[in-house]
CSV table of C-alpha atoms in Angstrom, one decimal:
chain,number,residue,atom,x,y,z
A,224,MET,CA,16.0,-35.4,-41.3
A,225,SER,CA,14.5,-33.7,-38.4
A,226,ILE,CA,14.3,-35.0,-34.8
A,227,LYS,CA,10.7,-35.8,-35.4
A,228,GLU,CA,11.5,-37.8,-38.6
A,229,ASN,CA,14.2,-39.6,-36.7
A,230,LEU,CA,12.0,-40.7,-33.9
A,231,GLN,CA,9.1,-41.6,-36.2
A,232,ALA,CA,11.4,-44.4,-37.6
A,233,VAL,CA,12.9,-45.5,-34.3
A,234,SER,CA,10.6,-48.4,-33.7
A,235,GLU,CA,11.8,-50.1,-36.9
A,236,VAL,CA,15.5,-49.4,-36.4
A,237,ALA,CA,17.5,-52.6,-36.6
A,238,ILE,CA,19.5,-53.4,-33.4
A,239,LYS,CA,23.0,-54.3,-34.5
A,240,ASP,CA,25.1,-57.2,-33.0
A,241,ARG,CA,27.6,-54.8,-31.6
A,242,ASN,CA,27.6,-51.6,-29.7
A,243,PHE,CA,28.9,-48.6,-31.4
A,244,VAL,CA,29.4,-44.8,-30.9
A,245,ASN,CA,30.0,-42.8,-34.1
A,246,HIS,CA,29.2,-39.3,-32.8
A,247,PHE,CA,29.8,-36.9,-30.0
A,248,LEU,CA,32.7,-38.8,-28.5
A,249,THR,CA,36.4,-37.9,-29.1
A,250,PHE,CA,37.9,-41.2,-27.8
A,251,ARG,CA,37.1,-45.0,-27.9
A,252,GLN,CA,38.4,-48.0,-26.1
A,253,GLN,CA,42.1,-48.3,-25.4
A,254,ARG,CA,43.3,-51.2,-27.5
A,255,GLY,CA,46.8,-51.6,-26.1
A,256,GLU,CA,49.6,-50.4,-23.8
A,257,LYS,CA,50.8,-47.7,-26.1
A,258,ILE,CA,49.2,-44.3,-25.5
A,259,SER,CA,48.1,-42.8,-28.9
A,260,ASP,CA,48.0,-38.9,-29.0
A,261,PRO,CA,46.0,-37.4,-31.9
A,262,ASP,CA,47.9,-35.9,-34.7
A,263,VAL,CA,47.6,-32.2,-33.8
A,264,MET,CA,48.5,-30.9,-37.2
A,265,ALA,CA,45.7,-33.0,-38.8
A,266,VAL,CA,43.2,-32.0,-36.1
A,267,ALA,CA,44.2,-28.3,-36.7
A,268,GLY,CA,43.9,-28.7,-40.5
A,269,GLU,CA,40.2,-30.0,-39.9
A,270,LEU,CA,39.4,-27.1,-37.5
A,271,LEU,CA,40.9,-24.3,-39.6
A,272,SER,CA,39.3,-25.5,-42.9
A,273,ILE,CA,35.9,-25.4,-41.1
A,274,ALA,CA,36.6,-22.1,-39.3
A,275,TRP,CA,37.8,-20.3,-42.4
A,276,ARG,CA,35.5,-22.0,-44.8
A,277,LYS,CA,38.6,-22.9,-46.9
A,278,ALA,CA,39.9,-26.2,-48.4
A,279,LEU,CA,42.2,-27.3,-51.0
A,280,LYS,CA,41.1,-27.5,-54.6
A,281,LYS,CA,40.1,-30.8,-56.0
A,282,GLY,CA,43.4,-32.6,-57.0
A,283,ALA,CA,45.6,-30.3,-55.0
A,284,SER,CA,48.4,-32.0,-53.0
A,285,LEU,CA,51.4,-31.0,-51.2
A,286,GLU,CA,53.7,-32.6,-53.8
A,287,LYS,CA,52.1,-30.6,-56.5
A,288,TYR,CA,52.3,-27.5,-54.4
A,289,THR,CA,56.0,-28.2,-53.7
A,290,GLN,CA,56.8,-28.4,-57.4
A,291,ALA,CA,54.7,-25.3,-58.1
A,292,CYS,CA,56.8,-23.3,-55.5
A,293,MET,CA,60.1,-24.6,-57.0
A,294,ASP,CA,59.1,-23.6,-60.5
A,295,ARG,CA,57.8,-20.1,-59.2
A,296,LEU,CA,61.0,-19.3,-57.1
A,297,SER,CA,63.6,-20.8,-59.5
A,298,SER,CA,62.7,-18.1,-62.0
A,299,LYS,CA,63.2,-15.3,-59.3
A,300,VAL,CA,66.4,-16.6,-57.6
A,301,ALA,CA,69.4,-17.2,-59.9
A,302,ASP,CA,71.4,-19.6,-57.6
A,303,ASP,CA,72.5,-23.1,-58.4
A,304,GLU,CA,72.2,-24.1,-54.8
A,305,PHE,CA,68.9,-22.5,-54.2
A,306,GLU,CA,66.7,-25.5,-55.0
A,307,THR,CA,68.4,-27.6,-52.6
A,308,LEU,CA,68.4,-25.0,-49.8
A,309,LEU,CA,64.6,-24.4,-50.4
A,310,GLN,CA,63.9,-28.2,-50.2
A,311,HIS,CA,65.8,-28.4,-47.0
A,312,MET,CA,64.3,-25.4,-45.4
A,313,TYR,CA,60.6,-25.9,-46.1
A,314,PHE,CA,59.9,-29.3,-47.7
A,315,ASN,CA,62.0,-32.0,-46.1
A,316,ASP,CA,60.8,-34.2,-43.2
A,317,ASP,CA,57.1,-34.1,-44.4
A,318,ALA,CA,57.3,-30.2,-45.0
A,319,ARG,CA,58.0,-29.6,-41.3
A,320,GLY,CA,59.5,-26.2,-42.1
A,321,LEU,CA,56.5,-25.1,-44.2
A,322,PHE,CA,54.0,-25.7,-41.4
A,323,GLN,CA,55.9,-23.4,-39.1
A,324,VAL,CA,55.6,-20.4,-41.5
A,325,SER,CA,51.8,-19.9,-41.3
A,326,PRO,CA,48.7,-21.8,-40.0
A,327,GLU,CA,47.2,-21.7,-43.5
A,328,PHE,CA,49.6,-24.4,-44.6
A,329,MET,CA,47.9,-26.8,-42.2
A,330,LEU,CA,45.0,-26.9,-44.8
A,331,PHE,CA,47.3,-29.6,-46.4
A,332,LYS,CA,46.8,-31.7,-43.2
A,333,ALA,CA,43.0,-31.6,-43.3
A,334,GLY,CA,41.6,-35.0,-44.2
A,335,SER,CA,45.0,-36.6,-43.4
A,336,ALA,CA,44.2,-38.3,-40.2
A,337,SER,CA,45.8,-41.7,-40.1
A,338,SER,CA,44.4,-43.0,-36.8
A,339,GLY,CA,40.8,-43.3,-35.4
A,340,ASN,CA,41.9,-41.2,-32.4
A,341,THR,CA,42.8,-38.2,-34.7
A,342,ARG,CA,39.6,-38.5,-36.7
A,343,HIS,CA,37.3,-38.6,-33.6
A,344,VAL,CA,39.0,-35.5,-32.1
A,345,GLY,CA,38.9,-33.5,-35.4
A,346,SER,CA,35.4,-34.5,-36.1
A,347,VAL,CA,33.9,-33.7,-32.7
A,348,LEU,CA,35.8,-30.3,-32.2
A,349,GLY,CA,35.1,-29.5,-35.8
A,350,ASN,CA,31.3,-30.0,-35.4
A,351,MET,CA,31.3,-27.3,-32.8
A,352,LEU,CA,32.3,-24.7,-35.6
A,353,LEU,CA,29.9,-25.8,-38.2
A,354,SER,CA,26.9,-23.7,-37.0
A,355,ARG,CA,29.0,-20.7,-36.1
A,356,PRO,CA,30.2,-17.8,-38.2
A,357,GLU,CA,33.3,-18.0,-40.3
A,358,VAL,CA,36.4,-17.1,-38.5
A,359,THR,CA,38.7,-14.2,-39.8
A,360,GLN,CA,42.2,-15.3,-40.7
A,361,GLY,CA,45.2,-13.5,-39.1
A,362,LYS,CA,48.0,-12.3,-41.2
A,363,PRO,CA,51.3,-14.0,-40.4
A,364,GLU,CA,54.0,-11.6,-39.2
A,365,ASN,CA,57.7,-11.1,-40.2
A,366,LEU,CA,57.6,-13.2,-43.2
A,367,ASN,CA,60.8,-13.2,-45.4
A,368,PHE,CA,60.7,-12.9,-49.1
A,369,LEU,CA,60.6,-16.7,-49.7
A,370,GLU,CA,57.8,-17.3,-47.1
A,371,ALA,CA,55.8,-14.5,-48.7
A,372,GLU,CA,56.1,-16.2,-52.1
A,373,LEU,CA,55.2,-19.5,-50.6
A,374,LEU,CA,52.0,-18.1,-49.1
A,375,ASP,CA,51.1,-16.3,-52.2
A,376,GLU,CA,51.5,-19.5,-54.2
A,377,LEU,CA,49.3,-21.4,-51.8
A,378,GLN,CA,46.3,-19.1,-52.7
A,379,SER,CA,46.0,-20.8,-56.1
A,380,PHE,CA,45.6,-24.2,-54.4
A,381,VAL,CA,42.8,-23.0,-52.1
A,382,SER,CA,39.1,-22.4,-52.6
A,383,ASP,CA,36.0,-21.6,-50.6
A,384,PHE,CA,34.4,-24.5,-48.7
A,385,ALA,CA,30.9,-25.1,-47.4
A,386,PRO,CA,31.0,-28.0,-45.0
A,387,ALA,CA,27.8,-30.1,-44.3
A,388,ASP,CA,26.3,-29.7,-40.8
A,389,ALA,CA,25.0,-33.2,-40.0
A,390,THR,CA,25.7,-33.3,-36.3
A,391,GLU,CA,24.1,-30.7,-33.8
A,392,ASP,CA,26.1,-29.5,-30.8
A,393,TYR,CA,25.7,-31.6,-27.7
A,394,LEU,CA,27.2,-28.8,-25.7
A,395,PRO,CA,26.2,-25.4,-27.2
A,396,PHE,CA,27.9,-23.4,-24.4
A,397,MET,CA,31.2,-25.3,-25.0
A,398,GLY,CA,30.8,-24.7,-28.9
A,399,ASP,CA,30.5,-21.0,-28.1
A,400,VAL,CA,33.7,-20.5,-26.1
A,401,PHE,CA,35.6,-22.9,-28.4
A,402,ALA,CA,34.7,-20.8,-31.4
A,403,GLU,CA,35.7,-17.6,-29.5
A,404,ASP,CA,39.0,-19.2,-28.5
A,405,LEU,CA,40.0,-20.5,-31.9
A,406,SER,CA,39.1,-17.1,-33.4
A,407,LEU,CA,41.5,-15.4,-30.9
A,408,LEU,CA,44.3,-17.8,-31.8
A,409,CYS,CA,43.7,-17.1,-35.4
A,410,SER,CA,44.4,-13.4,-34.8
A,411,TYR,CA,47.8,-14.4,-33.3
A,412,PRO,CA,49.2,-17.0,-35.9
A,413,SER,CA,52.6,-17.3,-34.2
A,414,TYR,CA,51.1,-17.8,-30.8
A,415,MET,CA,48.7,-20.4,-32.4
A,416,MET,CA,51.6,-22.4,-33.9
A,417,GLN,CA,53.3,-22.6,-30.5
A,418,ASN,CA,50.2,-23.6,-28.5
A,419,LEU,CA,48.3,-25.9,-31.0
A,420,LYS,CA,49.0,-29.1,-29.0
A,421,ALA,CA,48.0,-27.6,-25.7
A,422,PHE,CA,44.9,-26.0,-27.1
A,423,VAL,CA,43.7,-29.3,-28.8
A,424,GLY,CA,44.6,-31.1,-25.7
A,425,LEU,CA,42.9,-28.7,-23.3
A,426,TYR,CA,39.6,-28.7,-25.3
A,427,ASN,CA,39.6,-32.5,-25.9
A,428,PHE,CA,39.6,-32.9,-22.1
A,429,LEU,CA,37.2,-30.0,-21.2
A,430,TYR,CA,34.7,-31.1,-23.9
A,431,SER,CA,34.8,-34.7,-22.9
A,432,ALA,CA,34.5,-34.0,-19.2
A,433,GLN,CA,31.6,-31.6,-19.6
A,434,LEU,CA,29.9,-34.0,-21.9
A,435,ALA,CA,30.1,-36.7,-19.3
A,436,MET,CA,28.8,-34.5,-16.6
A,437,ASN,CA,25.9,-33.2,-18.7
A,438,LEU,CA,24.7,-36.6,-20.1
A,439,ARG,CA,22.5,-37.4,-17.3
A,440,SER,CA,20.8,-33.9,-17.5
A,441,TRP,CA,18.9,-34.7,-20.6
A,442,ARG,CA,15.8,-32.7,-19.5
A,443,THR,CA,17.6,-29.3,-20.1
A,444,GLU,CA,20.1,-27.8,-22.4
A,445,PRO,CA,23.7,-28.4,-21.1
A,446,THR,CA,25.4,-25.8,-18.9
A,447,SER,CA,29.0,-25.7,-17.5
A,448,LYS,CA,29.1,-28.1,-14.5
A,449,PRO,CA,31.5,-27.4,-11.6
A,450,LEU,CA,34.7,-29.3,-12.0
A,451,TYR,CA,37.4,-28.3,-9.5
A,452,PHE,CA,41.1,-28.2,-10.4
A,453,ILE,CA,44.1,-27.1,-8.4
A,454,MET,CA,47.4,-25.7,-9.5
A,455,ASP,CA,50.1,-28.4,-9.8
A,456,THR,CA,52.0,-26.6,-7.1
A,457,GLU,CA,49.3,-26.5,-4.5
A,458,ARG,CA,48.5,-29.0,-1.6
A,459,ALA,CA,45.2,-31.0,-1.8
A,460,SER,CA,44.5,-30.9,1.9
A,461,SER,CA,41.8,-33.0,3.4
A,462,GLU,CA,39.3,-30.2,4.0
A,463,ARG,CA,39.2,-29.2,0.3
A,464,THR,CA,36.2,-31.5,-0.5
A,465,TYR,CA,35.5,-30.2,-4.0
A,466,VAL,CA,39.1,-30.8,-5.1
A,467,ARG,CA,39.4,-34.2,-3.6
A,468,GLU,CA,36.1,-35.4,-5.0
A,469,ALA,CA,36.3,-33.9,-8.4
A,470,LEU,CA,38.1,-36.6,-10.2
A,471,SER,CA,36.3,-39.7,-8.7
A,472,SER,CA,33.0,-38.0,-9.4
A,473,LEU,CA,34.1,-37.4,-13.0
A,474,ILE,CA,35.1,-40.9,-13.7
A,475,ASP,CA,31.7,-42.0,-12.5
A,476,TYR,CA,30.1,-39.8,-15.1
A,477,VAL,CA,32.5,-41.0,-17.8
A,478,GLU,CA,31.3,-44.6,-17.2
A,479,ASP,CA,28.0,-43.5,-18.7
A,480,LEU,CA,29.4,-42.0,-21.9
A,481,PHE,CA,29.8,-45.1,-24.2
A,482,PRO,CA,26.6,-46.8,-22.9
A,483,VAL,CA,24.3,-43.9,-23.3
A,484,LEU,CA,25.7,-42.7,-26.5
A,485,SER,CA,25.5,-46.1,-28.1
A,486,ALA,CA,21.7,-46.1,-27.4
A,487,LEU,CA,21.4,-42.5,-28.8
A,488,GLU,CA,22.9,-43.7,-32.0
A,489,TYR,CA,19.6,-45.5,-32.7
A,490,LEU,CA,17.5,-42.5,-32.1
A,491,ASN,CA,19.6,-40.8,-34.9
A,492,GLN,CA,18.9,-43.5,-37.4
A,493,PRO,CA,22.5,-44.8,-38.0
A,494,ASP,CA,21.8,-46.4,-41.3
A,495,ASN,CA,20.3,-43.4,-42.9
A,496,LYS,CA,22.9,-41.2,-44.5
A,497,GLU,CA,20.5,-38.3,-44.7
A,498,SER,CA,19.8,-38.1,-41.1
A,499,ILE,CA,21.1,-35.5,-38.7
A,500,CYS,CA,22.4,-36.5,-35.3
A,501,TYR,CA,20.8,-34.7,-32.4
A,502,PRO,CA,21.8,-34.8,-28.8
A,503,LEU,CA,19.7,-36.7,-26.2
A,504,TRP,CA,18.4,-33.5,-24.6
A,505,LYS,CA,17.1,-32.2,-27.9
A,506,HIS,CA,15.1,-35.4,-28.5
A,507,TYR,CA,13.5,-35.0,-25.0
A,508,GLN,CA,12.7,-31.4,-25.6
A,509,GLN,CA,11.3,-32.0,-29.0
A,510,ILE,CA,8.8,-34.5,-27.7
A,511,GLU,CA,7.8,-32.4,-24.8
A,512,ALA,CA,7.0,-29.5,-27.1
A,513,LEU,CA,4.8,-31.3,-29.5
A,514,PRO,CA,0.9,-31.5,-29.2
A,515,ALA,CA,-0.4,-34.4,-27.3
A,516,ASP,CA,-1.4,-36.6,-30.3
A,517,GLU,CA,2.0,-36.2,-32.0
A,518,SER,CA,3.9,-36.7,-28.6
A,519,TYR,CA,1.9,-39.8,-28.0
A,520,GLU,CA,2.9,-41.3,-31.5
A,521,LEU,CA,6.6,-40.7,-30.9
A,522,LYS,CA,6.4,-42.0,-27.3
A,523,SER,CA,4.8,-45.2,-28.6
A,524,GLY,CA,7.6,-45.7,-31.1
A,525,LEU,CA,10.2,-45.2,-28.3
A,526,LYS,CA,8.5,-47.8,-26.2
A,527,ARG,CA,8.7,-50.3,-29.1
A,528,PHE,CA,12.4,-49.4,-29.5
A,529,LEU,CA,13.1,-50.1,-25.9
A,530,GLU,CA,11.3,-53.4,-26.0
A,531,ASN,CA,13.5,-54.3,-29.0
A,532,TYR,CA,16.6,-53.0,-27.6
A,533,ARG,CA,16.2,-55.0,-24.3
A,534,ASN,CA,15.3,-58.1,-26.1
A,535,ALA,CA,18.2,-57.9,-28.6
A,536,ARG,CA,20.7,-57.4,-25.6
A,537,GLY,CA,19.1,-60.4,-23.5
A,538,ARG,CA,17.3,-58.2,-20.9
A,539,GLU,CA,14.0,-58.9,-19.3
A,540,PRO,CA,11.1,-56.6,-20.3
A,541,TRP,CA,10.9,-53.3,-18.6
A,542,SER,CA,8.8,-53.7,-15.6
A,543,GLU,CA,8.2,-50.0,-14.5
A,544,GLU,CA,5.8,-47.4,-15.7
A,545,LEU,CA,6.3,-45.8,-19.2
A,546,ASN,CA,3.6,-43.2,-19.0
A,547,THR,CA,5.7,-40.0,-19.6
A,548,THR,CA,8.5,-38.8,-21.9
A,549,GLU,CA,10.6,-38.8,-18.8
A,550,ASP,CA,9.7,-42.3,-17.8
A,551,ILE,CA,10.7,-43.5,-21.3
A,552,PHE,CA,14.1,-41.7,-21.5
A,553,LYS,CA,14.9,-42.9,-18.0
A,554,ALA,CA,14.2,-46.5,-19.1
A,555,ILE,CA,16.3,-46.1,-22.2
A,556,THR,CA,19.4,-44.7,-20.4
A,557,ALA,CA,19.0,-47.1,-17.6
A,558,THR,CA,19.0,-50.1,-20.1
A,559,ALA,CA,22.1,-48.8,-21.7
A,560,ARG,CA,23.9,-48.6,-18.3
A,561,GLU,CA,22.5,-52.0,-17.4
A,562,ILE,CA,23.8,-53.7,-20.6
A,563,PHE,CA,27.4,-52.3,-20.0
A,564,ARG,CA,27.4,-53.3,-16.3
A,565,GLN,CA,26.7,-57.1,-16.7
A,566,ALA,CA,29.3,-59.0,-14.8
A,567,ARG,CA,31.9,-60.9,-16.9
A,568,SER,CA,30.3,-59.5,-20.2
A,569,SER,CA,32.1,-58.2,-23.2
A,570,GLN,CA,30.3,-55.0,-22.8
A,571,LEU,CA,31.7,-54.4,-19.3
A,572,THR,CA,35.1,-55.1,-20.6
A,573,VAL,CA,34.7,-52.7,-23.6
A,574,ASN,CA,33.4,-50.0,-21.2
A,575,ARG,CA,36.3,-50.4,-18.8
A,576,LYS,CA,38.6,-49.8,-21.7
A,577,VAL,CA,36.8,-46.7,-22.7
A,578,VAL,CA,37.1,-45.3,-19.2
A,579,ALA,CA,40.9,-46.2,-19.1
A,580,SER,CA,41.3,-44.4,-22.5
A,581,PHE,CA,39.8,-41.3,-21.0
A,582,GLU,CA,42.2,-41.5,-18.1
A,583,THR,CA,45.4,-42.4,-19.9
A,584,GLU,CA,44.9,-40.4,-23.2
A,585,VAL,CA,42.4,-37.6,-22.9
A,586,ALA,CA,42.9,-36.6,-19.2
A,587,ARG,CA,46.4,-37.7,-18.4
A,588,HIS,CA,47.9,-34.1,-18.4
A,589,PHE,CA,45.2,-33.1,-16.0
A,590,ILE,CA,45.5,-35.9,-13.4
A,591,GLN,CA,48.0,-36.1,-10.7
A,592,ASN,CA,48.4,-38.6,-7.8
A,593,ARG,CA,49.1,-36.9,-4.6
A,594,LYS,CA,49.6,-40.2,-2.7
A,595,ARG,CA,48.0,-39.7,0.7
A,596,GLY,CA,45.9,-36.9,-0.9
A,597,GLY,CA,44.7,-39.2,-3.7
A,598,ARG,CA,44.2,-38.3,-7.2
A,599,VAL,CA,43.2,-34.8,-8.2
A,600,LEU,CA,42.6,-32.6,-11.2
A,601,ILE,CA,45.4,-30.2,-11.8
A,602,MET,CA,46.1,-27.3,-14.2
A,603,ASN,CA,49.8,-26.9,-14.8
A,604,GLN,CA,51.3,-23.5,-15.5
A,605,ASP,CA,51.4,-23.9,-19.3
A,606,TYR,CA,47.8,-24.8,-19.5
A,607,LEU,CA,46.9,-22.1,-17.1
A,608,LEU,CA,48.6,-19.4,-19.1
A,609,LEU,CA,47.0,-20.6,-22.3
A,610,LEU,CA,43.6,-20.6,-20.6
A,611,THR,CA,44.2,-17.2,-19.1
A,612,ASN,CA,45.0,-15.7,-22.5
A,613,LEU,CA,42.0,-17.3,-24.0
A,614,ALA,CA,39.7,-16.1,-21.3
A,615,VAL,CA,41.0,-12.6,-21.4
A,616,GLY,CA,40.6,-12.8,-25.1
A,617,SER,CA,40.8,-9.6,-27.4
A,618,ARG,CA,40.8,-7.4,-24.3
A,619,GLU,CA,44.1,-6.1,-22.9
A,620,LYS,CA,43.2,-7.2,-19.3
A,621,LEU,CA,40.2,-8.6,-17.3
A,622,GLN,CA,39.0,-7.9,-13.7
A,623,TYR,CA,39.9,-11.1,-11.7
A,624,GLN,CA,36.4,-12.2,-10.7
A,625,GLN,CA,35.4,-11.9,-14.4
A,626,LEU,CA,38.4,-14.1,-15.3
A,627,ILE,CA,37.2,-16.7,-12.9
A,628,GLU,CA,33.7,-16.5,-14.5
A,629,GLU,CA,35.3,-17.0,-18.0
A,630,PHE,CA,37.2,-20.0,-16.6
A,631,LYS,CA,33.8,-21.5,-15.5
A,632,ARG,CA,32.4,-20.8,-18.9
A,633,ARG,CA,35.0,-23.2,-20.2
A,634,GLY,CA,34.5,-25.9,-17.6
A,635,VAL,CA,37.3,-24.9,-15.3
A,636,TRP,CA,36.5,-24.2,-11.7
A,637,PHE,CA,38.6,-23.2,-8.7
A,638,ASP,CA,37.8,-23.1,-5.0
A,639,GLN,CA,38.7,-20.1,-2.8
A,640,GLN,CA,42.1,-21.4,-1.8
A,641,SER,CA,43.1,-22.1,-5.5
A,642,GLN,CA,41.8,-18.5,-6.4
A,643,GLN,CA,44.3,-17.0,-3.9
A,644,ALA,CA,47.0,-19.2,-5.3
A,645,LEU,CA,46.1,-18.0,-8.8
A,646,ILE,CA,46.7,-14.4,-7.8
A,647,GLU,CA,50.1,-15.2,-6.3
A,648,PHE,CA,51.0,-17.0,-9.6
A,649,TYR,CA,50.0,-14.1,-11.7
A,650,GLU,CA,52.0,-11.7,-9.5
A,651,ARG,CA,55.1,-14.0,-10.0
A,652,VAL,CA,54.5,-14.1,-13.8
A,653,GLY,CA,54.0,-10.4,-13.8
A,654,ASN,CA,50.7,-10.0,-15.5
A,655,LEU,CA,48.7,-8.9,-12.5
A,656,GLU,CA,47.6,-5.3,-12.0
A,657,ARG,CA,46.3,-3.9,-8.7
A,658,MET,CA,44.4,-0.7,-9.0
A,659,SER,CA,44.0,-0.6,-5.2
A,660,ASP,CA,43.9,-3.1,-2.3
A,661,SER,CA,40.4,-3.9,-3.1
A,662,GLY,CA,39.8,-7.4,-4.6
A,663,ASP,CA,37.4,-5.8,-7.2
A,664,ALA,CA,40.4,-3.7,-8.5
A,665,VAL,CA,42.6,-6.7,-9.4
A,666,TYR,CA,43.1,-7.2,-13.1
A,667,VAL,CA,44.9,-9.8,-15.1
A,668,ARG,CA,46.7,-9.1,-18.4
A,669,LYS,CA,47.2,-11.6,-21.2
A,670,THR,CA,50.8,-12.6,-22.1
A,671,ILE,CA,50.4,-12.7,-25.9
C-alpha cells in the first residue's frame, strides 16, 4: 500500500489497548537488571543474507550440512581419526570453528534470533539494505584443503534470495553509509570476522542516536545531526560546551522515540499485512505534495484519527488550530508525548524503561562518567580505528578534513580540540602521512 492508501484508511484504524512499536526501533524497554546484548552472529546472518541476496535452500540446516561434509570428506581422507578431528575443529560448540572460516557460513544463523533484542537490531539494520544494490562477496583468504571443501559444499545448500521490502528507510543518509561500510567489510572477510561485534554495536548506536535527533524534524528528509564525541583519553573541560551537552541533549531526544513511533504505527496501518511502513517525514511530504482537494481529504482523516487517539487515551479534545498539515502533525506528535508523560502512569514507566534500555544496552560503550566533568559521549580506540577504516573505505588514504566529513556522514562529530587529539592518535598508531606542514596535506591511511 502507498502512503496515500495508508492515510486514506487512518480515520478508521482501531486504537489498541496497549502502546506498541514494531518498526524503525532497534531496542525496547529494559525488562530486568541483566543487560542483553544482541546475538551478533544472528544479526550478521540477516545482514549478509540481504546484502548478498543469498539464503539457505528450503529444508537446509546446519545438521544436514554437517553430515554432508562428513560424507564428502570421508571419501577423500582415509584416516580413522579424521571424522573425530573434523567434528572437533569445525562442528563442536555450535559449529564455532566453522563460523570463523568465512562470513558465508553465517547464513546458517539468519533467522535464528532467539531474543527480541536480536530480532529488532537485525530487522532495522537489514531494512537499510533492502532498497540498495546487492553487495559483492569477498573471497576468503588462506583457506586450507578442508576449509575449501567445506565452503564448496556450502554452495549446494544456498540459493538466490529476493527479500521483500516492506519498510522504507527512516534515515536514507544512514542507509547509504551503512551499505557502503558493509560492502567494504565484505571485501575483507577476515577483518569482518574480527570486527563484527564492534560494527553491529557501532551502527546500532549511531542509527538509534540519529533517529532520535531527526524525529522532530519531520518536515524535511533526515540529515546527519551534530553529535559530539571525545576520545576516551581526552579531558572534557568546562569550556567544551558541545561535548558536555551532547549526551544530555541526546537523551532528551531519545525520550520521544517510543511515544512518536507508537503513534506512527497507526498511520502505517498496523493490522494490514500488505501495507508498507513509511517514516513520518514521508507522510508529511506526501500530503504537502498533493493537489488541494486530495490533501484536504487526507487531513480530514488525520483529524478524525487524532480525535480517536486522544479519546482512547483519556485526553481532552485538541484545543488548538488544525488548519494546515503542519498543525495536524504537531498535534499528533504532541499528543504522543503527552500520553507518555502523564505522572504516575504506566506509559511514563514504560518510556523510562525504554530510555534506560538505550543507555545501558545500545549506548553503554559510548558513555563515560567523568565525575566532575559529567557524562560524555566517547569513542574508544577500537571503535575509532574501525570507524577510520570504514571512512577511508576502498581508498588507500584520505585527506584529514575529508576524513572528518566522512565521520560526520556517519553521525560522529568532533570539535576542534578532539580533531587535534585525533591527529596525535593517528601519529602514535602510525597511519598518519604528512605531505607538508600544511593541514591540508595531512592524510590518514587505513589499517586493514
